[in-house]
Amino acid sequence: MRAGGSIARQMLLVPVGRLRRADHPVATSPTLPGLDPVELRAIEQAATAEVEQPTPTTIPLLPGERTLDRRIKFALVQACTLSSLLLGMTAIFLAVTGQNPMYGALCLLACITFDGLDGALARKFGVASPFGVQMDSLGDMTSFGIAAPVVVFSFLKGDVATPVLIAACAMVACCAAIRLARFNVSPKDGRFFCGVPTTMAATVLAVTVLLGGSLPAGALVFGVVLLAIAMVSSFPYAKLAKVLKLPPTLFLLPLVGLVWNTEVTFGLLVLVYLISGPVLWARQRRAATRVA
């Protein structure tokens, strides 16, 4: 019984390395049948070895060669993005301090300019990066997802019931966040936008404020809600470059309308663009059905 107890005790002590004794070396122990001495050493080494901690690494913000020239170009692109963000904050400050909403609308148009400039420069200079994509999304959320509805709220405040106006502006913010997040993780289509882009929605809102809004306040709120829904829709909307390739004669009627009544014509143009998404979607579905 004592011999059996000794064998069991030694078997239990193997994983923590207490079997190594002067009178019974591991390599020649006759009390552990079925275990090779080499395996016993491996068990001891595994039990006593220290786990190496992984060395932390940093991901460079600018991929590729990090020359001075490329760093300057990269900094210039990020400066445009930050300028758009700061102009969006300025629009918010102007709105909450009771300034003329038109000033905030002008800041939004400047945001749109810098937002288009940073992407164009990044592609031209060859300094596009994942960091730049995330910075652009954060800037767009600040300027077009938050500043734009705040400016609209200050513009329509007093003309519409406050709870209704808050709900409409909140929809713009929520839908802009969803639109930007979906854009970052979705494959890109060079022909169409999937839903109305945030820059387009912010442009419509800013121009509406600048035009003065002689349209009924209820109609303007309905348009704000429609824009928010269009941002998160899956309808295809033509990009501006594709629209500009249309026959020049198609632009004569809108030009005449703008001279006749700018606000009504602008509202009709926005409505036509919003309706074009479902129309293009229906045509694509019909074409896919015929092919199948």
Short mmCIF file of N, CA, C and O in Angstrom, two decimals, residues 60-79 125-129 131:
data_model
loop_
_atom_site.label_atom_id
_atom_site.label_comp_id
_atom_site.label_asym_id
_atom_site.label_seq_id
_atom_site.Cartn_x
_atom_site.Cartn_y
_atom_site.Cartn_z
N PRO A 60 1.29 52.65 -38.95
CA PRO A 60 1.57 54.00 -39.46
C PRO A 60 0.33 54.63 -40.08
O PRO A 60 -0.45 53.96 -40.76
N LEU A 61 0.13 55.92 -39.83
CA LEU A 61 -1.02 56.62 -40.39
C LEU A 61 -0.90 56.77 -41.89
O LEU A 61 -1.92 56.75 -42.61
N LEU A 62 0.33 56.91 -42.38
CA LEU A 62 0.58 57.08 -43.81
C LEU A 62 1.26 55.82 -44.35
O LEU A 62 2.44 55.59 -44.07
N PRO A 63 0.57 54.98 -45.10
CA PRO A 63 1.21 53.79 -45.65
C PRO A 63 2.17 54.15 -46.77
O PRO A 63 2.09 55.21 -47.38
N GLY A 64 3.09 53.24 -47.02
CA GLY A 64 4.08 53.47 -48.08
C GLY A 64 5.28 54.25 -47.59
O GLY A 64 5.58 54.30 -46.39
N GLU A 65 6.00 54.85 -48.52
CA GLU A 65 7.19 55.62 -48.18
C GLU A 65 6.83 56.83 -47.35
O GLU A 65 5.90 57.57 -47.68
N ARG A 66 7.58 57.04 -46.29
CA ARG A 66 7.30 58.15 -45.38
C ARG A 66 8.33 59.26 -45.57
O ARG A 66 9.04 59.67 -44.65
N THR A 67 8.39 59.75 -46.80
CA THR A 67 9.30 60.86 -47.10
C THR A 67 8.69 62.18 -46.63
O THR A 67 7.49 62.27 -46.36
N LEU A 68 9.53 63.20 -46.57
CA LEU A 68 9.06 64.51 -46.13
C LEU A 68 8.00 65.06 -47.08
O LEU A 68 7.01 65.65 -46.64
N ASP A 69 8.20 64.86 -48.37
CA ASP A 69 7.25 65.36 -49.35
C ASP A 69 5.88 64.70 -49.16
O ASP A 69 4.85 65.39 -49.18
N ARG A 70 5.84 63.38 -48.97
CA ARG A 70 4.56 62.69 -48.80
C ARG A 70 3.92 63.07 -47.46
O ARG A 70 2.70 63.15 -47.36
N ARG A 71 4.73 63.30 -46.44
CA ARG A 71 4.17 63.70 -45.15
C ARG A 71 3.50 65.08 -45.25
O ARG A 71 2.45 65.30 -44.64
N ILE A 72 4.12 65.99 -45.97
CA ILE A 72 3.53 67.32 -46.14
C ILE A 72 2.20 67.22 -46.89
O ILE A 72 1.21 67.85 -46.51
N LYS A 73 2.17 66.42 -47.94
CA LYS A 73 0.93 66.24 -48.70
C LYS A 73 -0.14 65.58 -47.84
O LYS A 73 -1.32 65.96 -47.89
N PHE A 74 0.26 64.59 -47.05
CA PHE A 74 -0.69 63.92 -46.16
C PHE A 74 -1.25 64.90 -45.13
O PHE A 74 -2.46 64.91 -44.85
N ALA A 75 -0.38 65.75 -44.58
CA ALA A 75 -0.83 66.75 -43.61
C ALA A 75 -1.77 67.76 -44.25
O ALA A 75 -2.75 68.20 -43.62
N LEU A 76 -1.54 68.13 -45.51
CA LEU A 76 -2.42 69.06 -46.19
C LEU A 76 -3.82 68.47 -46.38
O LEU A 76 -4.83 69.16 -46.18
N VAL A 77 -3.86 67.18 -46.72
CA VAL A 77 -5.16 66.52 -46.88
C VAL A 77 -5.92 66.48 -45.56
O VAL A 77 -7.12 66.79 -45.50
N GLN A 78 -5.23 66.12 -44.49
CA GLN A 78 -5.89 66.07 -43.19
C GLN A 78 -6.30 67.47 -42.71
O GLN A 78 -7.30 67.61 -41.99
N ALA A 79 -5.55 68.48 -43.11
CA ALA A 79 -5.93 69.86 -42.75
C ALA A 79 -7.25 70.24 -43.40
O ALA A 79 -8.08 70.94 -42.80
N PHE A 125 -2.36 63.21 -54.82
CA PHE A 125 -1.04 63.09 -54.20
C PHE A 125 -0.65 61.65 -53.92
O PHE A 125 0.50 61.37 -53.58
N GLY A 126 -1.58 60.72 -54.02
CA GLY A 126 -1.28 59.33 -53.73
C GLY A 126 -1.07 59.06 -52.25
O GLY A 126 -0.25 58.22 -51.88
N VAL A 127 -1.81 59.77 -51.39
CA VAL A 127 -1.65 59.59 -49.94
C VAL A 127 -2.95 59.13 -49.29
O VAL A 127 -3.18 59.37 -48.10
N ALA A 128 -3.82 58.49 -50.07
CA ALA A 128 -5.05 57.95 -49.49
C ALA A 128 -4.69 56.84 -48.50
O ALA A 128 -3.76 56.07 -48.73
N SER A 129 -5.42 56.77 -47.41
CA SER A 129 -5.10 55.80 -46.36
C SER A 129 -6.35 55.46 -45.58
O SER A 129 -7.33 56.22 -45.58
N PHE A 131 -6.66 55.62 -42.44
CA PHE A 131 -6.81 56.68 -41.45
C PHE A 131 -7.57 57.86 -42.04
O PHE A 131 -8.46 58.44 -41.39
#
